[in-house]
mmCIF file of C-alpha atoms in Angstrom:
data_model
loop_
_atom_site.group_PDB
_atom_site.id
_atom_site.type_symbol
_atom_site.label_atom_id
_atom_site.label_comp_id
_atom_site.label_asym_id
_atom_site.label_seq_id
_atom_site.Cartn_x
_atom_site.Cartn_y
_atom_site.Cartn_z
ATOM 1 C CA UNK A 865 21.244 24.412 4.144
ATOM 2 C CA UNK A 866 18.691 21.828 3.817
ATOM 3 C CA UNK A 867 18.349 19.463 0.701
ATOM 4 C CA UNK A 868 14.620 20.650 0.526
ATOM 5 C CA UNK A 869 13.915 24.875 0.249
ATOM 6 C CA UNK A 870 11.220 26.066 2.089
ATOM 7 C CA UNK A 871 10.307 29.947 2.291
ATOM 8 C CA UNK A 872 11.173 30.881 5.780
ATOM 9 C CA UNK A 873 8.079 32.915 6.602
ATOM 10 C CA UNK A 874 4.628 33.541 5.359
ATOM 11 C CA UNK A 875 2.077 35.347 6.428
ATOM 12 C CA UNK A 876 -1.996 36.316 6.098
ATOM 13 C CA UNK A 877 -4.660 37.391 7.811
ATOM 14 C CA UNK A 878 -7.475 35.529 9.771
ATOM 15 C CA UNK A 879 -9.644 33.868 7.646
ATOM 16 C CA UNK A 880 -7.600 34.164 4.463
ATOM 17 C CA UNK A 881 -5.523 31.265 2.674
ATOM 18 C CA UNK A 882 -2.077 30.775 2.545
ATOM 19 C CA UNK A 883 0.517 28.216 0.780
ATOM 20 C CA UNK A 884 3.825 27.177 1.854
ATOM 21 C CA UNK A 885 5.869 25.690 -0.890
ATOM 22 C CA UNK A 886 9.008 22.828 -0.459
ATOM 23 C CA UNK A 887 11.359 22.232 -3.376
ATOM 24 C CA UNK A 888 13.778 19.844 -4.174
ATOM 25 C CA UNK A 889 14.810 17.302 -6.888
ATOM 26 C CA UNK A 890 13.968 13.968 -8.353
ATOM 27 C CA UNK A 891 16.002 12.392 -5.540
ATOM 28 C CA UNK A 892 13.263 13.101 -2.764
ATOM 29 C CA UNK A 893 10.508 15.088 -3.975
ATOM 30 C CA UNK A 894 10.287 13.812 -7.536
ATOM 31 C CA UNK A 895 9.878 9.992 -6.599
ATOM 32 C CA UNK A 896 8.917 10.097 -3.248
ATOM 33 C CA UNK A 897 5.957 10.789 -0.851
ATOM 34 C CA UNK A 898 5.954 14.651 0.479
ATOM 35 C CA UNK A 899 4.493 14.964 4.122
ATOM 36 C CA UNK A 900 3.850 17.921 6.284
ATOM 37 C CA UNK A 901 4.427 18.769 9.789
ATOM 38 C CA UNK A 902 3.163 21.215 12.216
ATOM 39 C CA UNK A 903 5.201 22.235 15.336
ATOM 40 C CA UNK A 904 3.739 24.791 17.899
ATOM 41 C CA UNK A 905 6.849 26.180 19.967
ATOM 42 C CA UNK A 906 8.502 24.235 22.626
ATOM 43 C CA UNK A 907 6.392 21.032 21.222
ATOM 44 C CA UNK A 908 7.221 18.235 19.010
ATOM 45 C CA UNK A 909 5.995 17.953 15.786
ATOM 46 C CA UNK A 910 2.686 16.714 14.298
ATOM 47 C CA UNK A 911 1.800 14.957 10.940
ATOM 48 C CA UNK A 912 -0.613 17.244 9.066
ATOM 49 C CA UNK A 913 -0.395 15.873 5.532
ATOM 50 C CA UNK A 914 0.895 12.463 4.298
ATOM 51 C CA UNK A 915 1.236 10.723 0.933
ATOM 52 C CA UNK A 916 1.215 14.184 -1.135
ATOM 53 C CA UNK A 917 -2.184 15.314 -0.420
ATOM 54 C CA UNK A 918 -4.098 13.020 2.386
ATOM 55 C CA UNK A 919 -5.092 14.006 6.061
ATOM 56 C CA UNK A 920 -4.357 11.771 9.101
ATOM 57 C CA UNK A 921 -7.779 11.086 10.998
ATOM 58 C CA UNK A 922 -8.489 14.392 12.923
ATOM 59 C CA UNK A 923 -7.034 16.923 10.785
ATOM 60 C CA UNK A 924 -9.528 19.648 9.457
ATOM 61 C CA UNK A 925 -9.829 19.616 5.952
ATOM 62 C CA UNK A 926 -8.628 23.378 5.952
ATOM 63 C CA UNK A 927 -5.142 21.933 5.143
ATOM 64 C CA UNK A 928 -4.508 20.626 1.919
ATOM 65 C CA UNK A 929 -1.272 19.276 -0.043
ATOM 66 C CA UNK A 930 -0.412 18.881 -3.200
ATOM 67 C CA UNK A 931 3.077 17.743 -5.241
ATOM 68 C CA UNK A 932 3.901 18.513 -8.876
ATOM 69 C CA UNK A 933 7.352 17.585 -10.397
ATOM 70 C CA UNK A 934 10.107 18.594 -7.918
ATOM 71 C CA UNK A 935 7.837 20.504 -5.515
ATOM 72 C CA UNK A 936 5.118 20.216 -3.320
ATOM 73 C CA UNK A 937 2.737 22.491 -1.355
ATOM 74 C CA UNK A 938 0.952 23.155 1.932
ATOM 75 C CA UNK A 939 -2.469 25.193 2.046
ATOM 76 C CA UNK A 940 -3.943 26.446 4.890
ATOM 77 C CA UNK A 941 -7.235 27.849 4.764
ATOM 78 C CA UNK A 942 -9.637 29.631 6.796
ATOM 79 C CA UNK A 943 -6.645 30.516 8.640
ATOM 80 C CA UNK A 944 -6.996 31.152 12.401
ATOM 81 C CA UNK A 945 -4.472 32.164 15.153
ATOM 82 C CA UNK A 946 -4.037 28.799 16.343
ATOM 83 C CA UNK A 947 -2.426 27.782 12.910
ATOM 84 C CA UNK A 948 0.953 30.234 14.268
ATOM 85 C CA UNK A 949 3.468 27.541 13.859
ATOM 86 C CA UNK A 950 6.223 26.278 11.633
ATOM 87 C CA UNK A 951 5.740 23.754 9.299
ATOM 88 C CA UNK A 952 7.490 21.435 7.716
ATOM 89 C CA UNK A 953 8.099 19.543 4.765
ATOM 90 C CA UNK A 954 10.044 15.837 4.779
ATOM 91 C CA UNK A 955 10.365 13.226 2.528
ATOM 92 C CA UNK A 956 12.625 9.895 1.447
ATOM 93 C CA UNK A 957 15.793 10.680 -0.599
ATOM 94 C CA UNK A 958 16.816 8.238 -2.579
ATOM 95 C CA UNK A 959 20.498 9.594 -3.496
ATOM 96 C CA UNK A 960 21.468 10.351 0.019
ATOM 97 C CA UNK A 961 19.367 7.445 1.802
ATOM 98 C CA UNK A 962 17.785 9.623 4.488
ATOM 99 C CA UNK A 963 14.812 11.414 5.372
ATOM 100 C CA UNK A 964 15.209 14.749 4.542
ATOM 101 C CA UNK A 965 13.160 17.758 5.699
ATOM 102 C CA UNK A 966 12.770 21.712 4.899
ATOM 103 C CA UNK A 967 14.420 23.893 7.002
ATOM 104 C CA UNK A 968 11.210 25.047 8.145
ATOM 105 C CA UNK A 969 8.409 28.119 7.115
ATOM 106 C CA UNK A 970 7.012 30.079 10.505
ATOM 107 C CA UNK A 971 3.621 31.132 9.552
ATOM 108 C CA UNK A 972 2.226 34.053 11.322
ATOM 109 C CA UNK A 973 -1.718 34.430 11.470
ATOM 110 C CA UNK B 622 -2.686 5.012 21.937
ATOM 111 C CA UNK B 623 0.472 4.623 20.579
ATOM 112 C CA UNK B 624 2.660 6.834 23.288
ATOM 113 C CA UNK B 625 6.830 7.620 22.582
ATOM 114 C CA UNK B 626 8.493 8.891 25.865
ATOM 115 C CA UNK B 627 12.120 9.949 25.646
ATOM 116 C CA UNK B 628 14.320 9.546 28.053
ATOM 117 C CA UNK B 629 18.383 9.982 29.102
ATOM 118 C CA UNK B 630 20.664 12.949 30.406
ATOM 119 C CA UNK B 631 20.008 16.653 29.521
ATOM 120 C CA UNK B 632 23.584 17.245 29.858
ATOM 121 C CA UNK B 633 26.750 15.624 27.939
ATOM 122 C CA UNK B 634 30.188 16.296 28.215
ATOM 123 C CA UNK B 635 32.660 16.610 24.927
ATOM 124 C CA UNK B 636 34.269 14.110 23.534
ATOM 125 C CA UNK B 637 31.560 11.371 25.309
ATOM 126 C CA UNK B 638 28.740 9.378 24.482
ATOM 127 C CA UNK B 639 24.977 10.676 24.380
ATOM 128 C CA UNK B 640 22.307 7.723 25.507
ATOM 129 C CA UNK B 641 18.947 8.620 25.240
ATOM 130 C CA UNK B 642 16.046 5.590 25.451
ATOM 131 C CA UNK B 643 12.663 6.066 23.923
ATOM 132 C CA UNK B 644 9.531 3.906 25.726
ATOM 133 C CA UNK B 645 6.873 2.741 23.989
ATOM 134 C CA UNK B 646 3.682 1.965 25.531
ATOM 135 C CA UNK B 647 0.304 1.186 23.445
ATOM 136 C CA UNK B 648 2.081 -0.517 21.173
ATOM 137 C CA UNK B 649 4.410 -3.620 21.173
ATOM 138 C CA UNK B 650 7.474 -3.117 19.124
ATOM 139 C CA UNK B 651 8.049 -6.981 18.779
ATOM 140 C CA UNK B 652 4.631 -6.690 17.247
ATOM 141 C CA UNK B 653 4.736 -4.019 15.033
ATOM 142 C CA UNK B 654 6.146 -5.325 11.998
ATOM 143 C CA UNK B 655 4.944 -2.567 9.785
ATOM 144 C CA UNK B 656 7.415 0.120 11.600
ATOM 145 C CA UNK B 657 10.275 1.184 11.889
ATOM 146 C CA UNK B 658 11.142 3.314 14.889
ATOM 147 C CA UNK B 659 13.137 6.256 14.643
ATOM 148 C CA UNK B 660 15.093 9.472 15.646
ATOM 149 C CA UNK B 661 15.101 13.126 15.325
ATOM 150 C CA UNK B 662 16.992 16.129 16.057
ATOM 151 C CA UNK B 663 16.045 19.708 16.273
ATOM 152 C CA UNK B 664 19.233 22.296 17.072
ATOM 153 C CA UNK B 665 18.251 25.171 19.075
ATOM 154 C CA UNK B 666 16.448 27.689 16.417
ATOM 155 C CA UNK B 667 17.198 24.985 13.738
ATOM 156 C CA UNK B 668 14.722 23.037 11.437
ATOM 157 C CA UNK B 669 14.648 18.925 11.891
ATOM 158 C CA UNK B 670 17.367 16.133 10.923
ATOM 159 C CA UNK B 671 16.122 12.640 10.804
ATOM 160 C CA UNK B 672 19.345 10.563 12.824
ATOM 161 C CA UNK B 673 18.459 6.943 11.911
ATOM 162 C CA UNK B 674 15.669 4.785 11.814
ATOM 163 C CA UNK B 675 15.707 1.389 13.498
ATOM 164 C CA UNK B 676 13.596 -2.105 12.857
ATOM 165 C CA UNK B 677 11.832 -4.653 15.612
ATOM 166 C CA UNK B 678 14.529 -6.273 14.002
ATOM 167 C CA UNK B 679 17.652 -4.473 15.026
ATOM 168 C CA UNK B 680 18.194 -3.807 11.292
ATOM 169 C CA UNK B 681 18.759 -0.226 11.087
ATOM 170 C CA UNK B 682 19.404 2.688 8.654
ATOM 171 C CA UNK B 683 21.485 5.968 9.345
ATOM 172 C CA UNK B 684 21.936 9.256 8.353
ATOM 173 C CA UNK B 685 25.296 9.546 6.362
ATOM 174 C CA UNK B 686 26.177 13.043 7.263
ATOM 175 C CA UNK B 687 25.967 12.887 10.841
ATOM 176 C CA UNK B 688 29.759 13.748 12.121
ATOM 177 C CA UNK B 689 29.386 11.573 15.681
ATOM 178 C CA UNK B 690 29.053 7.880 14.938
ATOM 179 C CA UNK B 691 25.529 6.416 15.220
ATOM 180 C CA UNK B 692 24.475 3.385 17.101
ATOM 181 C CA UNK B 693 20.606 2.646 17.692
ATOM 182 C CA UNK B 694 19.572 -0.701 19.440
ATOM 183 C CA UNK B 695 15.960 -1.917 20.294
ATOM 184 C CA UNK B 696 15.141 -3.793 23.215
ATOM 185 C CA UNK B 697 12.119 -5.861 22.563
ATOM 186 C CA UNK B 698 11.312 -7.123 26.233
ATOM 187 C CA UNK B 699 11.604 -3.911 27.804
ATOM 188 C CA UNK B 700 9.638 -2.426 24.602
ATOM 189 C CA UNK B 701 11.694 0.396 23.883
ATOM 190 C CA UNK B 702 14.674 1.581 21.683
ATOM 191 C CA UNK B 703 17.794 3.293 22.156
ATOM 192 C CA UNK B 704 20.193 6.018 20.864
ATOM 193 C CA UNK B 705 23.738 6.257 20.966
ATOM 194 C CA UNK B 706 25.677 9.484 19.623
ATOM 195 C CA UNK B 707 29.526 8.932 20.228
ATOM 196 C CA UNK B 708 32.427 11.524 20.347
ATOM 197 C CA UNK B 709 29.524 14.706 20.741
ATOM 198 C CA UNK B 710 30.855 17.900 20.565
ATOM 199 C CA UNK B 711 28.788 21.448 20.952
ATOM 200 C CA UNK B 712 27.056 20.368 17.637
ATOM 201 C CA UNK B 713 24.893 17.653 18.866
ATOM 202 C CA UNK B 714 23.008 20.163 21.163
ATOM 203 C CA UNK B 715 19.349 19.449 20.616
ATOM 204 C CA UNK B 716 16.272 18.327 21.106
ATOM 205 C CA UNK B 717 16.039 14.971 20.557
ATOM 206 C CA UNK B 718 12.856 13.226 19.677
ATOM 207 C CA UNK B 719 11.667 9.589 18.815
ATOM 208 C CA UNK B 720 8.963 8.842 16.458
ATOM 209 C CA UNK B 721 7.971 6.145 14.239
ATOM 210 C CA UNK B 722 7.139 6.057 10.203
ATOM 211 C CA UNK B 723 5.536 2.767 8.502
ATOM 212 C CA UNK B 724 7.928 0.745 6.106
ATOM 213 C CA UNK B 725 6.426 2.650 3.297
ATOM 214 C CA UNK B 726 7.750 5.932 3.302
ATOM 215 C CA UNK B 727 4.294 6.857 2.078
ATOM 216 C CA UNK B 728 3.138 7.183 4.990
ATOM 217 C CA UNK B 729 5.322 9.593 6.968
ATOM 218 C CA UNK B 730 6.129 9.822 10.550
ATOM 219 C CA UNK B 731 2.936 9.634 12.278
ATOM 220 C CA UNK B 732 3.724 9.525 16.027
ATOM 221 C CA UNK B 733 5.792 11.310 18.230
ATOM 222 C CA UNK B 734 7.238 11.615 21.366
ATOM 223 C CA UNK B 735 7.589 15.354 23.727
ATOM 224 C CA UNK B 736 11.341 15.304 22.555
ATOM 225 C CA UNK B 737 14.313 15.371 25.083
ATOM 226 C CA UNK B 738 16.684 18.551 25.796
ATOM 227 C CA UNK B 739 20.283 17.358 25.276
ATOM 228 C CA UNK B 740 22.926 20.045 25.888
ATOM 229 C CA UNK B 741 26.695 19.238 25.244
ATOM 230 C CA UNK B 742 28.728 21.180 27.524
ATOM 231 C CA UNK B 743 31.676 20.754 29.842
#
């Protein structure tokens, strides 16, 4: 059971727009910078959102963060095929002392 | 580019110690005083646990509720860091992967390496 609760599956249809939604406490979420992670199968990981709500360089604006309180979300829009993955959530907790992450939402397109 | 390559043996025994070594190339660790470099597990089927997270330093931070004791170690003139999992039982089985995330947590964990298979197994 992971400190942060993530749904684990969503799903929509092509072209549609879906969020994915992380919650935890004012340990990590509520005083701390949420990011988001995509992870194809059988690859590693890739930074999608940082810092709440911003986009690394070469990330389509179709994904979008945002954090409020304890919880923070992912949107996806536009969604296409290619966006089948899991995603997840991570931030800094400040009662354990650890990065902490979701246990992961597979979206299916 | 900033490149992570893992490295070490896909197969560990009980009761031993698991050694994995992440390269970095495109980068010089020495150099990189904004980062801290770090690792990452992924149980088969399982979401992500961050392991520890390790300065140019040597200063490092670990995660509290790992059951094997942690070691991680950075090698400056070979440019690459190191893992050390002690005592491993069937638990540890993973994918390991290395990464890196800026001093300000802010930022996240930005890149990765292709992750390792590590199977504990007599």
């Amino acid at each position: 059971q992971s400190v942060l609760t993530q749904p684990p599956l969503v799903s929509a249809a092509p072209g549609q727009k879906v969020t994915i939604s992380c919650s935890g406490n004012s340990f990590n979420i509520g005083n701390n910078y949420v990011s988001w992670y995509q992870q194809f199968p059988g690859t590693a990981p890739k930074l999608l959102i940082y810092d709440n709500d911003k986009r690394p360089s070469g990330i389509p604006d179709r994904f979008s963060g945002s954090k409020s309180g304890t919880s923070a979300t992912l949107g996806i829009s536009g969604l296409q095929t290619g966006d089948e993955a899991d995603y997840y959530c991570g931030t800094w907790d400040s009662r354990v002392s650890a990065w902490v992450f979701g246990d992961g939402t597979k979206l299916t397109v | 580019q900033l490149q992570l390559q893992e490295s070490g043996p896909g197969l560990v025994k009980p009761s031993e110690t698991l050694s994995l070594t992440c390269s970095v190339s495109g980068a010089s660790i020495s150099s990189s005083i904004d980062y801290y470099w770090v690792w990452i597990r992924q149980p088969p089927g399982k979401g992500l646990e961050w392991i520890g997270s390790i300065y140019y330093s040597g200063r490092g931070s670990y995660n509290p509720s790992l059951r094997s004791p942690v070691t991680m170690s950075v090698d400056t003139s070979n440019n690459r860091f190191s893992l050390k999992l002690t005592s491993v039982t069937a638990a540890d089985t993973a994918v390991y992967y290395c990464a890196r995330h800026h001093v300000l947590t802010v930022y996240g964990m930005d890149v990765w390496g292709q992750g390792t298979t590590v199977t504990v197994s007599s």
